[in-house]
Amino acid sequence: MGRKTQWTHKHLIGLSDLTREEIELILDTAKSFEEFSTRSIKKAPTLRGKVVVNMFFEDSTRTRNSFTLAASRLSADVIEFTKTSSSVSKGETLIDTARNLEAMGVDIVVIRHSAGGAPKLLSRSINACVVNAGDGYHEHPTQGLLDVYTIRQMRGSLEGLKIGIVGDIAHSRVARSDVYAMTKLGAQVTLIGPPTLMPASVCDLPVKVSYNLDAVIEELDVINMLRIQFERLGGNPFPSVREYSHFFGLTMDRMQRAKKDILVMHPGPINRGLEIESEVADGPNSVILRQVANGLAVRMAVLFLVTQASTLEG
Ligand code: NCD
């Protein structure tokens, strides 16, 4: 039987709006791009003649480079935009900057911004496709997609899996996108962390909440350790970093109590010794570098699908 789902979105703002079928379509498209990385010539002409701009208003290593590489593997031209070396530092607004880039023929704007809602605003103001590379505490859809892609690759399916997301949930856009993607694909998600790092909106999410990692670690099939977003913390959410590590860090000792085949994930950047011990991050259960590798295939799929939807629309 042929696939019925059609991709119709010219923007990717978040995963909360997508159906299970649409998420699966992205994952299946990414699968077909995965073999690219094994070829000696890692290029396809899919986006030849298209222009992608990477507008990053926040620091990034993985996500920015992954989008750049994904676009260039599809033969698009890529413009790298940074806040400090652009006219934004002279007071130009986000929309004006984007409109000017659009006047140069940009087809896809990949945007990371500290303000939740910035990609949505942009999508209403310009004709180009907009892809959210992380906005404030809101969503980080390609991270959510690469996380579920990695779990599906390792386990075949997410149906019935018990997944723990640990740490600074309140300031994490990754946690939100993960929850939407994982639960839509059939997993049961528990958010784990100190009460001070749980968002007030947690009761609106289809998840369980635990304030005690030791009480739940034994039942988890997958554990995703988040970074403490120190740059976003206002006050002191916990007495000390050592205390946080003691209660919520993924240590070798805790790993002894986890399932033998538990998948250990982290979106990066890792704070070794804080949320995760080096031995665990580099150990046999860790799929952290696999997540990074899969990010490329997922972003190629997203760039391809939004371009296709915009062509159909136009
Ligand atoms: C995340 C981000 O920027 O939201 N990192 C990433 O994209 N790989 C998480 C983080 O910064 O901790």
mmCIF file of C-alpha atoms and ligand atoms in Angstrom:
data_model
loop_
_atom_site.group_PDB
_atom_site.id
_atom_site.type_symbol
_atom_site.label_atom_id
_atom_site.label_comp_id
_atom_site.label_asym_id
_atom_site.label_seq_id
_atom_site.Cartn_x
_atom_site.Cartn_y
_atom_site.Cartn_z
ATOM 1 C CA MET A 1 0.000 0.000 0.000
ATOM 2 C CA GLY A 2 1.302 3.458 -0.898
ATOM 3 C CA ARG A 3 1.803 6.173 1.687
ATOM 4 C CA LYS A 4 -1.192 8.490 1.996
ATOM 5 C CA THR A 5 0.391 11.300 4.021
ATOM 6 C CA GLN A 6 1.347 14.338 1.979
ATOM 7 C CA TRP A 7 3.698 16.953 3.378
ATOM 8 C CA THR A 8 2.005 20.330 2.994
ATOM 9 C CA HIS A 9 3.898 22.592 5.420
ATOM 10 C CA LYS A 10 6.183 25.183 3.953
ATOM 11 C CA HIS A 11 7.417 26.070 7.460
ATOM 12 C CA LEU A 12 8.572 23.892 10.351
ATOM 13 C CA ILE A 13 7.859 25.863 13.515
ATOM 14 C CA GLY A 14 7.190 23.093 16.037
ATOM 15 C CA LEU A 15 6.170 19.475 16.493
ATOM 16 C CA SER A 16 3.050 20.240 18.542
ATOM 17 C CA ASP A 17 1.184 21.022 15.290
ATOM 18 C CA LEU A 18 2.236 17.860 13.442
ATOM 19 C CA THR A 19 0.379 14.565 13.267
ATOM 20 C CA ARG A 20 2.014 11.216 13.944
ATOM 21 C CA GLU A 21 1.865 10.470 10.208
ATOM 22 C CA GLU A 22 3.641 13.724 9.359
ATOM 23 C CA ILE A 23 6.389 13.014 11.894
ATOM 24 C CA GLU A 24 6.777 9.506 10.464
ATOM 25 C CA LEU A 25 6.969 10.949 6.953
ATOM 26 C CA ILE A 26 9.914 13.153 8.006
ATOM 27 C CA LEU A 27 11.634 10.169 9.662
ATOM 28 C CA ASP A 28 11.137 7.985 6.601
ATOM 29 C CA THR A 29 12.439 10.739 4.320
ATOM 30 C CA ALA A 30 15.461 11.131 6.626
ATOM 31 C CA LYS A 31 16.071 7.382 6.358
ATOM 32 C CA SER A 32 16.398 7.718 2.607
ATOM 33 C CA PHE A 33 18.986 10.491 3.124
ATOM 34 C CA GLU A 34 20.937 8.502 5.727
ATOM 35 C CA GLU A 35 22.895 6.495 3.169
ATOM 36 C CA PHE A 36 24.312 9.757 1.793
ATOM 37 C CA SER A 37 26.821 9.946 4.585
ATOM 38 C CA THR A 38 28.301 6.650 3.481
ATOM 39 C CA ARG A 39 28.831 7.697 -0.155
ATOM 40 C CA SER A 40 32.212 8.902 -1.399
ATOM 41 C CA ILE A 41 30.520 11.866 -3.124
ATOM 42 C CA LYS A 42 28.136 13.250 -0.523
ATOM 43 C CA LYS A 43 26.039 15.506 -2.749
ATOM 44 C CA ALA A 44 22.601 15.387 -4.367
ATOM 45 C CA PRO A 45 21.198 18.039 -6.706
ATOM 46 C CA THR A 46 17.863 18.234 -4.834
ATOM 47 C CA LEU A 47 18.146 21.914 -3.793
ATOM 48 C CA ARG A 48 20.374 23.142 -6.616
ATOM 49 C CA GLY A 49 19.677 26.820 -7.275
ATOM 50 C CA LYS A 50 18.031 27.301 -3.859
ATOM 51 C CA VAL A 51 19.425 29.619 -1.205
ATOM 52 C CA VAL A 52 19.352 28.813 2.517
ATOM 53 C CA VAL A 53 20.197 31.421 5.156
ATOM 54 C CA ASN A 54 21.243 30.338 8.624
ATOM 55 C CA MET A 55 20.082 33.158 10.943
ATOM 56 C CA PHE A 56 21.477 32.323 14.371
ATOM 57 C CA PHE A 57 20.866 34.894 17.077
ATOM 58 C CA GLU A 58 22.184 32.493 19.753
ATOM 59 C CA ASP A 59 25.340 30.403 19.952
ATOM 60 C CA SER A 60 25.310 26.975 18.398
ATOM 61 C CA THR A 61 27.800 24.364 17.270
ATOM 62 C CA ARG A 62 25.850 21.240 16.369
ATOM 63 C CA THR A 63 22.636 22.693 15.029
ATOM 64 C CA ARG A 64 24.177 25.414 12.879
ATOM 65 C CA ASN A 65 26.847 23.192 11.325
ATOM 66 C CA SER A 66 24.343 20.422 10.818
ATOM 67 C CA PHE A 67 21.966 22.729 8.897
ATOM 68 C CA THR A 68 24.873 24.119 6.849
ATOM 69 C CA LEU A 69 26.068 20.650 5.942
ATOM 70 C CA ALA A 70 22.539 19.404 5.237
ATOM 71 C CA ALA A 71 21.899 22.320 2.860
ATOM 72 C CA SER A 72 25.206 21.934 1.084
ATOM 73 C CA ARG A 73 24.770 18.172 0.688
ATOM 74 C CA LEU A 74 21.559 18.993 -1.155
ATOM 75 C CA SER A 75 23.518 21.475 -3.332
ATOM 76 C CA ALA A 76 21.868 24.657 -1.983
ATOM 77 C CA ASP A 77 23.851 27.885 -1.564
ATOM 78 C CA VAL A 78 24.171 28.788 2.119
ATOM 79 C CA ILE A 79 24.480 32.232 3.689
ATOM 80 C CA GLU A 80 25.742 32.305 7.270
ATOM 81 C CA PHE A 81 24.277 35.140 9.303
ATOM 82 C CA THR A 82 25.412 36.036 12.807
ATOM 83 C CA LYS A 83 23.926 38.675 15.037
ATOM 84 C CA THR A 84 27.209 40.339 15.955
ATOM 85 C CA SER A 85 28.549 40.798 12.434
ATOM 86 C CA SER A 86 25.231 41.958 10.925
ATOM 87 C CA SER A 87 23.146 45.147 10.867
ATOM 88 C CA VAL A 88 21.071 43.743 13.736
ATOM 89 C CA SER A 89 23.821 45.145 15.957
ATOM 90 C CA LYS A 90 22.984 48.539 14.365
ATOM 91 C CA GLY A 91 19.333 48.258 15.378
ATOM 92 C CA GLU A 92 17.729 46.587 12.346
ATOM 93 C CA THR A 93 14.655 44.530 13.274
ATOM 94 C CA LEU A 94 14.397 40.801 12.708
ATOM 95 C CA ILE A 95 11.706 41.205 10.047
ATOM 96 C CA ASP A 96 13.628 43.927 8.167
ATOM 97 C CA THR A 97 16.766 41.820 8.181
ATOM 98 C CA ALA A 98 14.862 38.806 6.883
ATOM 99 C CA ARG A 99 13.050 40.845 4.199
ATOM 100 C CA ASN A 100 16.370 42.178 2.960
ATOM 101 C CA LEU A 101 17.788 38.691 2.768
ATOM 102 C CA GLU A 102 14.635 37.597 0.979
ATOM 103 C CA ALA A 103 15.134 40.387 -1.570
ATOM 104 C CA MET A 104 18.401 38.627 -2.466
ATOM 105 C CA GLY A 105 16.411 35.514 -3.346
ATOM 106 C CA VAL A 106 16.602 33.463 -0.162
ATOM 107 C CA ASP A 107 14.301 30.406 -0.288
ATOM 108 C CA ILE A 108 14.669 29.001 3.239
ATOM 109 C CA VAL A 109 15.376 30.862 6.480
ATOM 110 C CA VAL A 110 16.694 28.666 9.294
ATOM 111 C CA ILE A 111 16.339 30.667 12.495
ATOM 112 C CA ARG A 112 17.500 30.302 16.098
ATOM 113 C CA HIS A 113 16.356 33.035 18.455
ATOM 114 C CA SER A 114 16.167 33.605 22.195
ATOM 115 C CA ALA A 115 12.562 34.801 21.872
ATOM 116 C CA GLY A 116 9.945 32.043 21.733
ATOM 117 C CA GLY A 117 7.665 32.790 18.776
ATOM 118 C CA ALA A 118 10.293 34.526 16.594
ATOM 119 C CA PRO A 119 10.150 31.847 13.828
ATOM 120 C CA LYS A 120 6.326 31.988 13.772
ATOM 121 C CA LEU A 121 6.400 35.769 13.473
ATOM 122 C CA LEU A 122 8.888 35.509 10.640
ATOM 123 C CA SER A 123 6.795 32.923 8.803
ATOM 124 C CA ARG A 124 3.916 35.411 8.729
ATOM 125 C CA SER A 125 6.086 38.229 7.416
ATOM 126 C CA ILE A 126 8.110 36.706 4.576
ATOM 127 C CA ASN A 127 7.442 34.373 1.652
ATOM 128 C CA ALA A 128 10.452 32.134 2.167
ATOM 129 C CA CYS A 129 10.161 28.833 4.056
ATOM 130 C CA VAL A 130 10.987 29.184 7.758
ATOM 131 C CA VAL A 131 12.608 26.402 9.781
ATOM 132 C CA ASN A 132 12.874 26.778 13.554
ATOM 133 C CA ALA A 133 16.342 25.867 14.863
ATOM 134 C CA GLY A 134 15.333 26.588 18.488
ATOM 135 C CA ASP A 135 13.268 29.497 19.854
ATOM 136 C CA GLY A 136 13.512 30.482 23.499
ATOM 137 C CA TYR A 137 11.943 27.842 25.752
ATOM 138 C CA HIS A 138 9.389 26.999 23.079
ATOM 139 C CA GLU A 139 10.492 24.317 20.598
ATOM 140 C CA HIS A 140 13.517 22.838 18.867
ATOM 141 C CA PRO A 141 11.742 20.643 16.323
ATOM 142 C CA THR A 142 14.734 19.206 14.459
ATOM 143 C CA GLN A 143 16.255 18.128 17.799
ATOM 144 C CA GLY A 144 12.996 16.392 18.741
ATOM 145 C CA LEU A 145 12.972 14.695 15.339
ATOM 146 C CA LEU A 146 16.561 13.514 15.507
ATOM 147 C CA ASP A 147 15.939 12.182 19.006
ATOM 148 C CA VAL A 148 12.969 10.056 17.931
ATOM 149 C CA TYR A 149 14.826 9.069 14.753
ATOM 150 C CA THR A 150 17.700 7.750 16.894
ATOM 151 C CA ILE A 151 15.381 5.807 19.213
ATOM 152 C CA ARG A 152 13.521 4.313 16.256
ATOM 153 C CA GLN A 153 16.832 3.357 14.635
ATOM 154 C CA MET A 154 17.958 1.571 17.820
ATOM 155 C CA ARG A 155 14.658 0.024 18.903
ATOM 156 C CA GLY A 156 12.543 -0.221 15.734
ATOM 157 C CA SER A 157 9.644 1.707 17.259
ATOM 158 C CA LEU A 158 8.792 4.003 20.178
ATOM 159 C CA GLU A 159 5.491 2.256 20.869
ATOM 160 C CA GLY A 160 5.240 1.490 24.597
ATOM 161 C CA LEU A 161 8.773 2.624 25.458
ATOM 162 C CA LYS A 162 9.315 4.382 28.782
ATOM 163 C CA ILE A 163 11.393 7.507 28.298
ATOM 164 C CA GLY A 164 12.760 9.781 31.029
ATOM 165 C CA ILE A 165 13.774 13.354 30.268
ATOM 166 C CA VAL A 166 15.914 14.626 33.117
ATOM 167 C CA GLY A 167 16.950 18.058 34.288
ATOM 168 C CA ASP A 168 16.136 21.627 33.431
ATOM 169 C CA ILE A 169 12.733 21.053 31.847
ATOM 170 C CA ALA A 170 11.546 24.599 32.538
ATOM 171 C CA HIS A 171 14.114 26.253 30.264
ATOM 172 C CA SER A 172 14.325 23.507 27.671
ATOM 173 C CA ARG A 173 12.898 23.783 24.184
ATOM 174 C CA VAL A 174 14.351 20.322 23.533
ATOM 175 C CA ALA A 175 12.155 18.809 26.254
ATOM 176 C CA ARG A 176 9.016 20.264 24.712
ATOM 177 C CA SER A 177 9.740 19.090 21.171
ATOM 178 C CA ASP A 178 10.783 15.689 22.532
ATOM 179 C CA VAL A 179 7.542 15.299 24.486
ATOM 180 C CA TYR A 180 5.411 16.049 21.412
ATOM 181 C CA ALA A 181 7.372 13.742 19.104
ATOM 182 C CA MET A 182 7.832 10.873 21.580
ATOM 183 C CA THR A 183 4.232 10.754 22.814
ATOM 184 C CA LYS A 184 2.800 11.048 19.296
ATOM 185 C CA LEU A 185 4.887 8.015 18.350
ATOM 186 C CA GLY A 186 3.488 6.003 21.286
ATOM 187 C CA ALA A 187 6.100 6.388 24.057
ATOM 188 C CA GLN A 188 5.325 7.152 27.710
ATOM 189 C CA VAL A 189 7.348 10.124 28.873
ATOM 190 C CA THR A 190 8.302 11.016 32.445
ATOM 191 C CA LEU A 191 9.814 14.429 33.110
ATOM 192 C CA ILE A 192 12.304 14.212 35.975
ATOM 193 C CA GLY A 193 13.946 17.059 37.861
ATOM 194 C CA PRO A 194 13.751 19.326 40.888
ATOM 195 C CA PRO A 195 10.406 21.144 41.292
ATOM 196 C CA THR A 196 12.186 24.461 40.685
ATOM 197 C CA LEU A 197 13.110 23.316 37.185
ATOM 198 C CA MET A 198 9.639 22.043 36.220
ATOM 199 C CA PRO A 199 7.555 24.469 34.162
ATOM 200 C CA ALA A 200 4.184 25.581 35.532
ATOM 201 C CA SER A 201 2.648 24.380 32.259
ATOM 202 C CA VAL A 202 3.723 20.777 32.875
ATOM 203 C CA CYS A 203 0.141 19.702 33.613
ATOM 204 C CA ASP A 204 -0.821 20.611 30.021
ATOM 205 C CA LEU A 205 1.660 18.072 28.644
ATOM 206 C CA PRO A 206 0.807 14.370 28.137
ATOM 207 C CA VAL A 207 3.498 13.227 30.590
ATOM 208 C CA LYS A 208 4.162 11.970 34.110
ATOM 209 C CA VAL A 209 6.338 14.001 36.453
ATOM 210 C CA SER A 210 8.860 12.722 38.995
ATOM 211 C CA TYR A 211 11.111 14.622 41.356
ATOM 212 C CA ASN A 212 13.153 11.529 42.161
ATOM 213 C CA LEU A 213 15.392 9.988 39.501
ATOM 214 C CA ASP A 214 16.305 7.021 41.721
ATOM 215 C CA ALA A 215 12.646 6.086 42.074
ATOM 216 C CA VAL A 216 12.095 5.729 38.322
ATOM 217 C CA ILE A 217 15.441 4.915 36.703
ATOM 218 C CA GLU A 218 14.901 1.138 36.818
ATOM 219 C CA GLU A 219 11.864 1.268 34.564
ATOM 220 C CA LEU A 220 13.301 3.483 31.811
ATOM 221 C CA ASP A 221 14.131 2.235 28.294
ATOM 222 C CA VAL A 222 15.603 5.591 27.279
ATOM 223 C CA ILE A 223 17.010 8.439 29.370
ATOM 224 C CA ASN A 224 17.600 11.895 27.891
ATOM 225 C CA MET A 225 19.823 14.100 30.050
ATOM 226 C CA LEU A 226 19.369 17.836 29.553
ATOM 227 C CA ARG A 227 21.911 20.546 30.138
ATOM 228 C CA ILE A 228 21.209 23.071 32.883
ATOM 229 C CA GLN A 229 20.553 26.211 30.862
ATOM 230 C CA PHE A 230 22.662 28.458 33.102
ATOM 231 C CA GLU A 231 22.384 31.312 30.591
ATOM 232 C CA ARG A 232 18.601 31.348 31.095
ATOM 233 C CA LEU A 233 18.389 30.917 34.847
ATOM 234 C CA GLY A 234 17.285 33.980 36.731
ATOM 235 C CA GLY A 235 17.779 33.034 40.396
ATOM 236 C CA ASN A 236 19.158 29.939 42.085
ATOM 237 C CA PRO A 237 16.975 26.939 41.221
ATOM 238 C CA PHE A 238 18.971 24.558 43.451
ATOM 239 C CA PRO A 239 21.360 25.055 46.373
ATOM 240 C CA SER A 240 24.518 23.984 44.544
ATOM 241 C CA VAL A 241 25.709 22.328 41.376
ATOM 242 C CA ARG A 242 27.090 19.487 43.519
ATOM 243 C CA GLU A 243 23.721 18.877 45.062
ATOM 244 C CA TYR A 244 22.044 18.877 41.650
ATOM 245 C CA SER A 245 24.584 16.321 40.423
ATOM 246 C CA HIS A 246 24.061 14.188 43.489
ATOM 247 C CA PHE A 247 20.302 13.884 42.932
ATOM 248 C CA PHE A 248 19.938 14.152 39.152
ATOM 249 C CA GLY A 249 23.316 13.391 37.567
ATOM 250 C CA LEU A 250 23.632 10.222 35.482
ATOM 251 C CA THR A 251 26.466 8.445 37.250
ATOM 252 C CA MET A 252 27.952 4.974 36.770
ATOM 253 C CA ASP A 253 26.381 4.080 40.077
ATOM 254 C CA ARG A 254 22.899 4.960 38.805
ATOM 255 C CA MET A 255 23.601 3.104 35.564
ATOM 256 C CA GLN A 256 24.060 -0.098 37.611
ATOM 257 C CA ARG A 257 20.394 0.166 38.546
ATOM 258 C CA ALA A 258 19.144 0.964 35.041
ATOM 259 C CA LYS A 259 18.099 -1.581 32.401
ATOM 260 C CA LYS A 260 21.158 -3.171 30.763
ATOM 261 C CA ASP A 261 20.214 -1.847 27.324
ATOM 262 C CA ILE A 262 18.971 1.613 28.349
ATOM 263 C CA LEU A 263 19.714 4.236 25.682
ATOM 264 C CA VAL A 264 21.531 7.263 27.073
ATOM 265 C CA MET A 265 20.880 10.483 25.157
ATOM 266 C CA HIS A 266 21.917 14.124 25.457
ATOM 267 C CA PRO A 267 21.245 16.973 23.002
ATOM 268 C CA GLY A 268 24.636 18.570 23.708
ATOM 269 C CA PRO A 269 26.535 20.551 24.713
ATOM 270 C CA ILE A 270 27.422 18.251 27.615
ATOM 271 C CA ASN A 271 28.570 19.511 30.991
ATOM 272 C CA ARG A 272 30.702 16.513 31.902
ATOM 273 C CA GLY A 273 30.498 15.679 35.572
ATOM 274 C CA LEU A 274 27.375 17.781 36.102
ATOM 275 C CA GLU A 275 24.349 16.198 34.431
ATOM 276 C CA ILE A 276 26.303 13.197 33.176
ATOM 277 C CA GLU A 277 29.539 11.442 34.157
ATOM 278 C CA SER A 278 32.140 11.126 31.421
ATOM 279 C CA GLU A 279 32.203 7.350 31.720
ATOM 280 C CA VAL A 280 28.464 7.242 31.003
ATOM 281 C CA ALA A 281 28.585 9.806 28.189
ATOM 282 C CA ASP A 282 31.328 7.798 26.459
ATOM 283 C CA GLY A 283 30.031 4.383 27.549
ATOM 284 C CA PRO A 284 28.353 1.566 25.579
ATOM 285 C CA ASN A 285 24.773 2.753 26.248
ATOM 286 C CA SER A 286 25.423 6.265 24.958
ATOM 287 C CA VAL A 287 23.958 7.212 21.571
ATOM 288 C CA ILE A 288 24.979 10.862 21.877
ATOM 289 C CA LEU A 289 27.201 10.961 18.790
ATOM 290 C CA ARG A 290 24.684 8.899 16.854
ATOM 291 C CA GLN A 291 22.150 11.654 17.608
ATOM 292 C CA VAL A 292 24.512 14.198 16.030
ATOM 293 C CA ALA A 293 25.046 12.044 12.940
ATOM 294 C CA ASN A 294 21.303 11.490 12.554
ATOM 295 C CA GLY A 295 20.679 15.227 12.846
ATOM 296 C CA LEU A 296 22.161 15.651 9.422
ATOM 297 C CA ALA A 297 19.778 13.224 7.705
ATOM 298 C CA VAL A 298 16.805 14.688 9.574
ATOM 299 C CA ARG A 299 17.705 18.257 8.555
ATOM 300 C CA MET A 300 18.203 17.222 4.938
ATOM 301 C CA ALA A 301 14.687 15.735 5.067
ATOM 302 C CA VAL A 302 13.203 18.895 6.579
ATOM 303 C CA LEU A 303 14.871 21.218 4.039
ATOM 304 C CA PHE A 304 13.706 18.952 1.226
ATOM 305 C CA LEU A 305 10.102 18.674 2.457
ATOM 306 C CA VAL A 306 9.518 22.385 3.140
ATOM 307 C CA THR A 307 10.940 23.268 -0.271
ATOM 308 C CA GLN A 308 8.670 20.721 -1.912
ATOM 309 C CA ALA A 309 5.608 22.142 -0.097
ATOM 310 C CA SER A 310 6.507 25.674 -1.110
ATOM 311 C CA THR A 311 6.899 24.601 -4.766
ATOM 312 C CA LEU A 312 3.469 22.931 -4.682
ATOM 313 C CA GLU A 313 1.962 26.033 -3.103
ATOM 314 C CA GLY A 314 3.621 28.442 -5.532
HETATM 315 C C1 NCD B 1 20.128 22.577 22.700
HETATM 316 C C2 NCD B 1 19.614 23.959 22.426
HETATM 317 O O1 NCD B 1 20.337 24.845 21.998
HETATM 318 O O2 NCD B 1 18.442 24.124 22.641
HETATM 319 N N1 NCD B 1 21.307 22.215 22.037
HETATM 320 C C3 NCD B 1 21.255 21.801 20.744
HETATM 321 O O3 NCD B 1 20.625 22.376 19.900
HETATM 322 N N2 NCD B 1 21.934 20.673 20.448
HETATM 323 C C4 NCD B 1 20.215 22.288 24.142
HETATM 324 C C5 NCD B 1 21.162 23.092 24.968
HETATM 325 O O4 NCD B 1 21.649 24.131 24.574
HETATM 326 O O5 NCD B 1 21.397 22.644 26.096
#
